[in-house]
Short mmCIF file of C-alpha atoms (C1' of nucleotides) in Angstrom, two decimals:
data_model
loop_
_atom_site.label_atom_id
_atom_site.label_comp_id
_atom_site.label_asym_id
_atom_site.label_seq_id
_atom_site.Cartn_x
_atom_site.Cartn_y
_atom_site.Cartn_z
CA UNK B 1 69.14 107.57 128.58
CA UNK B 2 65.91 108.67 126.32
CA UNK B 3 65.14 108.76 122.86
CA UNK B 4 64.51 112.55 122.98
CA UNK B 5 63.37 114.05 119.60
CA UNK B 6 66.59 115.50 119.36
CA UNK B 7 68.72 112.17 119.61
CA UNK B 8 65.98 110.24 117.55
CA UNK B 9 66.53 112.92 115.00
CA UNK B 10 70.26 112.82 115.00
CA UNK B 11 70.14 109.31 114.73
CA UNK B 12 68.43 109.64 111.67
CA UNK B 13 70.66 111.79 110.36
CA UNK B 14 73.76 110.12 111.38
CA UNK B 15 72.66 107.02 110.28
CA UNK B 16 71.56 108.25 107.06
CA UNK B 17 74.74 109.85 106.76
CA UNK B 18 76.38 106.60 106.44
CA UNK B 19 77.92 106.16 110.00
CA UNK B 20 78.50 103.09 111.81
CA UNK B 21 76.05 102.04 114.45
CA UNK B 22 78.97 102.12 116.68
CA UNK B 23 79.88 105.85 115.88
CA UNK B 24 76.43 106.95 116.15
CA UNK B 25 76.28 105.48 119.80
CA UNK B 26 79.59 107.17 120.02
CA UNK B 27 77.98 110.48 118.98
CA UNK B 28 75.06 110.39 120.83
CA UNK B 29 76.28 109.33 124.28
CA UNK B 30 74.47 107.25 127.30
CA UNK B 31 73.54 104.52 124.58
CA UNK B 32 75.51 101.02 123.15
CA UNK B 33 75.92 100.03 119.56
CA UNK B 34 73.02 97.95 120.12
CA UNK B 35 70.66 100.56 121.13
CA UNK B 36 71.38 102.67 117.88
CA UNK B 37 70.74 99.83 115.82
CA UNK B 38 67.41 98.43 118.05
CA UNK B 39 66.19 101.84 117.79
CA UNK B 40 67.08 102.66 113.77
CA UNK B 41 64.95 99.62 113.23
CA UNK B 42 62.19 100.27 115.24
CA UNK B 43 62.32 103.24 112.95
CA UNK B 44 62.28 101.96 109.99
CA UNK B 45 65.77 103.40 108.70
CA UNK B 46 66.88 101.61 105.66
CA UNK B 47 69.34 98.61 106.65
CA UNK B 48 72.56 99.38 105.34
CA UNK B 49 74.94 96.03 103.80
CA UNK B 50 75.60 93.79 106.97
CA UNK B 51 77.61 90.81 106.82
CA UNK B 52 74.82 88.83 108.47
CA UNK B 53 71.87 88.68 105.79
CA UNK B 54 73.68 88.30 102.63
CA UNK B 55 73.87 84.29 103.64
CA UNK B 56 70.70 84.19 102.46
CA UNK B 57 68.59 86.22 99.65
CA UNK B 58 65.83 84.42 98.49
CA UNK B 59 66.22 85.74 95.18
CA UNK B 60 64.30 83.10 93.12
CA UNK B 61 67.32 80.89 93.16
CA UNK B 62 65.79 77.56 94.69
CA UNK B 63 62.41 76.32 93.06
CA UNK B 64 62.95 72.69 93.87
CA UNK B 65 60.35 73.06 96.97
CA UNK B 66 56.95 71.94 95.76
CA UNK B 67 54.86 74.56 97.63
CA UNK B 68 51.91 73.25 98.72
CA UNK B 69 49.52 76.52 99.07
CA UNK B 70 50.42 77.38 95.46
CA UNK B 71 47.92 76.58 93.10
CA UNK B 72 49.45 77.97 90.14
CA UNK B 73 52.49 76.02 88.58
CA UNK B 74 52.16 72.54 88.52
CA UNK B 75 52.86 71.51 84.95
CA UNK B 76 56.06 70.75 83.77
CA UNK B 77 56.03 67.01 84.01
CA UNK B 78 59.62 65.52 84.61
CA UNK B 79 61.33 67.73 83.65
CA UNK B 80 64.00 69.59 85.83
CA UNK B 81 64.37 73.07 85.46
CA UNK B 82 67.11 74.29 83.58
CA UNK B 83 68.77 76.85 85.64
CA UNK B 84 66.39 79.43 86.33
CA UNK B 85 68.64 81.61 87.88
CA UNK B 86 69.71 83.55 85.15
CA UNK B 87 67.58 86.55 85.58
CA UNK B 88 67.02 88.71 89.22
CA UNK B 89 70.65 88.41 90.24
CA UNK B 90 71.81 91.64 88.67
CA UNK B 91 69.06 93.30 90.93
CA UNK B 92 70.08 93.52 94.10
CA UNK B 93 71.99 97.27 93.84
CA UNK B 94 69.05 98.92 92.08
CA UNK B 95 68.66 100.95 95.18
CA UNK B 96 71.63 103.61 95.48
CA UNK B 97 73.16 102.45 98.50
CA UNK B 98 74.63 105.22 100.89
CA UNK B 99 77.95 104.14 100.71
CA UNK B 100 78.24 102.90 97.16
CA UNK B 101 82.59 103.21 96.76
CA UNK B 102 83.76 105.29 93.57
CA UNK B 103 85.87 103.40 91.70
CA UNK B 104 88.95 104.61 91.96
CA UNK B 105 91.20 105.24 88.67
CA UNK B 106 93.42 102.98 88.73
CA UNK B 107 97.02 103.19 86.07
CA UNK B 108 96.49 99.32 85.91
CA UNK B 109 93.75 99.84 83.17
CA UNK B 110 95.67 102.01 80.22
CA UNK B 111 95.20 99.48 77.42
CA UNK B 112 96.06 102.17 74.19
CA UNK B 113 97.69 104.82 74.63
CA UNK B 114 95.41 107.05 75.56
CA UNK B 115 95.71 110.76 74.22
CA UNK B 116 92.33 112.18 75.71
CA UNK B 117 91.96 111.41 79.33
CA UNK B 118 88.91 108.86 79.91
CA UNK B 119 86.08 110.56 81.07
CA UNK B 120 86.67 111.43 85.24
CA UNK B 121 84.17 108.84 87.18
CA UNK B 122 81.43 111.30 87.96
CA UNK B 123 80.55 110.57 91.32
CA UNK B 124 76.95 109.03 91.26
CA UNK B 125 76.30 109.77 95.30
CA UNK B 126 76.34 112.46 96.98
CA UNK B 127 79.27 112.25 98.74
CA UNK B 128 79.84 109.43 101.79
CA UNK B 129 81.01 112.47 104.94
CA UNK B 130 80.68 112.54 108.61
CA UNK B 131 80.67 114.82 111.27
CA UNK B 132 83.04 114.70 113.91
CA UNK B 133 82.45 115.42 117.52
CA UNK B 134 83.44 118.94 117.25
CA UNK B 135 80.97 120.05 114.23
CA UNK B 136 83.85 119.39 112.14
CA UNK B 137 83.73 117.76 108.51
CA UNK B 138 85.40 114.12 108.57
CA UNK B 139 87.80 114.12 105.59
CA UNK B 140 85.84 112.57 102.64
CA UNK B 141 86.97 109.99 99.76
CA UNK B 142 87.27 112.69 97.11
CA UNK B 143 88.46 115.80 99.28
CA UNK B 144 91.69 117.34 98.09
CA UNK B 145 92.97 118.48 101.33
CA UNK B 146 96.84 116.97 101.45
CA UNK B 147 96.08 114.67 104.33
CA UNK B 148 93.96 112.35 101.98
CA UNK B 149 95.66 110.02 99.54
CA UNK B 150 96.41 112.31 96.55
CA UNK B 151 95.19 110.42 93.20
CA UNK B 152 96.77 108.54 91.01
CA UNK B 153 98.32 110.37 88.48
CA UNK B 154 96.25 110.19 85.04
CA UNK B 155 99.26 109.63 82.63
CA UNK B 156 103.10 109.27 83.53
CA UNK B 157 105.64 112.76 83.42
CA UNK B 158 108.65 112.41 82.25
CA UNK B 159 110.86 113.16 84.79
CA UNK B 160 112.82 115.46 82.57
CA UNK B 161 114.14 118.75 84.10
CA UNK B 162 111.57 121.33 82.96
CA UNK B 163 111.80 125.23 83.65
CA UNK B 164 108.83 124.85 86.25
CA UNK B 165 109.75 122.26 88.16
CA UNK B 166 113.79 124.18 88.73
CA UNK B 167 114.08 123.95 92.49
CA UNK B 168 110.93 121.39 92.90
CA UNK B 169 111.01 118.52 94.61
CA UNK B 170 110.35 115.74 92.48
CA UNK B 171 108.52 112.24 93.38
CA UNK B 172 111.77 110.38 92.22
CA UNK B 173 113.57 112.96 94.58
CA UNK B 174 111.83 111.64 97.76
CA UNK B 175 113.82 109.92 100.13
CA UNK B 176 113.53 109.10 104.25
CA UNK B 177 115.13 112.18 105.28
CA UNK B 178 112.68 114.95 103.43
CA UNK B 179 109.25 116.32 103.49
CA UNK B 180 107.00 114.11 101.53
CA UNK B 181 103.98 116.72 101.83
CA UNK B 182 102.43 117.11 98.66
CA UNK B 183 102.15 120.21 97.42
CA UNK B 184 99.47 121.47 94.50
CA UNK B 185 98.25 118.38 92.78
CA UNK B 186 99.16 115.20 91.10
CA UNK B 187 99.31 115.51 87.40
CA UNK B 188 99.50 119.37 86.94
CA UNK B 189 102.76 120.38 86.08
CA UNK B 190 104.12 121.88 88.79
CA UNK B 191 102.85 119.08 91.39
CA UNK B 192 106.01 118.76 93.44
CA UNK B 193 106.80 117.78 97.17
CA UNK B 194 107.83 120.13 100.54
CA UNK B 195 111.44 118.44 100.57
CA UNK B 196 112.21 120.16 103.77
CA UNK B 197 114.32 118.45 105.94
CA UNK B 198 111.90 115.79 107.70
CA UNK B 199 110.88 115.47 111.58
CA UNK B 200 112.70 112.49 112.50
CA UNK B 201 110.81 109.57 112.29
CA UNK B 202 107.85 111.22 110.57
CA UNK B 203 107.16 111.69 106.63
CA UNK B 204 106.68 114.65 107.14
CA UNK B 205 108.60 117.79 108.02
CA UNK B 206 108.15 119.63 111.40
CA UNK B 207 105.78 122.50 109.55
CA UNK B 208 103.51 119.99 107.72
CA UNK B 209 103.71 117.45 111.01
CA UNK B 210 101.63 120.04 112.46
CA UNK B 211 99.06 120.14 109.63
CA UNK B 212 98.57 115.97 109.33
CA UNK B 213 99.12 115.18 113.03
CA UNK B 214 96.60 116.68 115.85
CA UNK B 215 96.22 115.58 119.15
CA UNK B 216 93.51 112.94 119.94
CA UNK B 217 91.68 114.48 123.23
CA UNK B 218 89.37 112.32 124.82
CA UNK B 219 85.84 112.24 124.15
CA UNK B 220 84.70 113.72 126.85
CA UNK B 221 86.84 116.86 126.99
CA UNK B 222 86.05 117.06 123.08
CA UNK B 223 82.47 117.68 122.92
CA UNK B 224 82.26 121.92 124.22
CA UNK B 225 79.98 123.09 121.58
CA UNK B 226 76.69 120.79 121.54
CA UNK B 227 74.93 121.83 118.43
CA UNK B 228 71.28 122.74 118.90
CA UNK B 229 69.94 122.85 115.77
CA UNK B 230 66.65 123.65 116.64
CA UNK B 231 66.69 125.84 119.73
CA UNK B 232 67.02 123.32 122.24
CA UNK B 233 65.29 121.00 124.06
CA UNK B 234 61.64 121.86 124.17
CA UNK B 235 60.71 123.59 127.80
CA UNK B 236 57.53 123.67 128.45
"C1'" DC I 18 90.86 88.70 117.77
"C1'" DC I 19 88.69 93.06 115.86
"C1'" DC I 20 84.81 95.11 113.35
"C1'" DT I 21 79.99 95.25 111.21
"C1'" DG I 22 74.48 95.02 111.19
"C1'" DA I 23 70.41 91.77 112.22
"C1'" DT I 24 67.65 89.34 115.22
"C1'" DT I 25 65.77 87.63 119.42
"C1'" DC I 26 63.57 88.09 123.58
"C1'" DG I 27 63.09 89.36 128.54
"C1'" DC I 28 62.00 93.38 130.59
"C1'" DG T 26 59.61 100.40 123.20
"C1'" DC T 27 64.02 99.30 124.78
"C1'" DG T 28 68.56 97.16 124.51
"C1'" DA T 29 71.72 93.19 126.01
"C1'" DA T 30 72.75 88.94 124.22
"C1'" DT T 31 73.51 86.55 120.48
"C1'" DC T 32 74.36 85.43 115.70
"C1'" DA T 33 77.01 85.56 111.62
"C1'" DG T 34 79.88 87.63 107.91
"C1'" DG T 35 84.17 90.49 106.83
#
DNA sequence: CCCTGATTCGC
DNA sequence: GCGAATCAGG
């Protein structure tokens, strides 16, 4: 398999995009893991946090070394440095990593009672999303679609019986025999859940089952439209 | 074990 | 230039 101008530019995308090297080579077909991150370095693409490197940063840290090719700094007679590691730690994130996590809201951190809500964590990134096989959108950290984890709830409802929520299914209602869909969201006041009876076995009843399940196809037989962003392959 | 990205090195 | 083999952290 070549590195077309079509694949090399995908890979940049992809890769840019935040997926793993392994999903890229996934994507692309015809190449390993290995080749998608060989070939993202021969071009340069920004290296992304691996496990490997952060052993080592030579941040400073260790002085100790007498270089012998520096002719500057030599003074300092017996005296060992006190700690000079103080400053050029906190630098490390200045760049805005591609897949910098939101931090989530969490109920843990309520100290007061809060009357205003604390101001929503604007998302600094643009978001972390990545393209399935198909052309379709990947479901992202912050999408609202019921299938992700709905948030947190800001502040805690009383479960009192309200006019709106007559007929709801409450979250203290939720058991192992009913829908547990979600259904507008957390926090407004008529958030409530399906309560249908359940598919057996499943959270979920038969209805919404259909919306959070879908049937994995192979790779192979899941790849019918190839996108051709530009036309094509060049003929010439 | 699985995963990840980085690096090396023969081709 | 390419990518398998290897390394090393999570």
């Amino acid at each position: 398999m070549t590195w077309t101008d079509e694949r090399i530019e995908q890979l940049r995308r992809l890769w840019e995009q935040g997926m793993t090297a392994s999903q890229i080579a996934e994507e692309l077909g015809g190449v390993s893991r290995n080749a998608v991150i060989g070939k993202a370095h021969r071009l340069g693409l920004q290296s992304r946090p691996s496990p490997v490197r952060s052993a080592e940063t030579p941040v400073a840290a260790e002085a100790p070394a007498p270089a012998p090719a520096e002719p500057v700094e030599a003074p300092v007679a017996a005296k060992p440095a006190p700690a000079p590691v103080a400053p050029a730690v906190e630098e490390e994130e200045a760049e805005p990593a591609v897949a910098t996590p939101v931090a989530p809201v969490t109920i843990t951190e309520q100290p007061p009672i809060v009357t205003t809500l604390p101001p929503p964590p604007a998302p600094p990134q643009q978001m972390v999303r990545s393209i399935g096989p198909g052309g379709f959108q990947r479901q992202g950290p912050g999408d609202q679609h019921p299938p992700a984890t709905p948030a947190p709830p800001r502040r805690l409802v009383p479960a009192k019986p309200s006019a709106e929520m007559a007929g709801k299914t409450s979250l203290l209602e939720l058991n192992d025999k009913i829908c547990k869909w979600p259904l507008g969201h957390p926090g407004e006041p008529d958030f409530h859940f399906c309560g249908q009876p359940n598919n057996p076995g499943f959270p979920y009843c038969l209805d919404h089952c259909s919306v959070a399940y879908q049937a994995q196809l192979p790779r192979r037989d899941r790849r019918p439209p190839p996108p051709l962003p530009f036309g094509g392959p060049r003929v010439r």
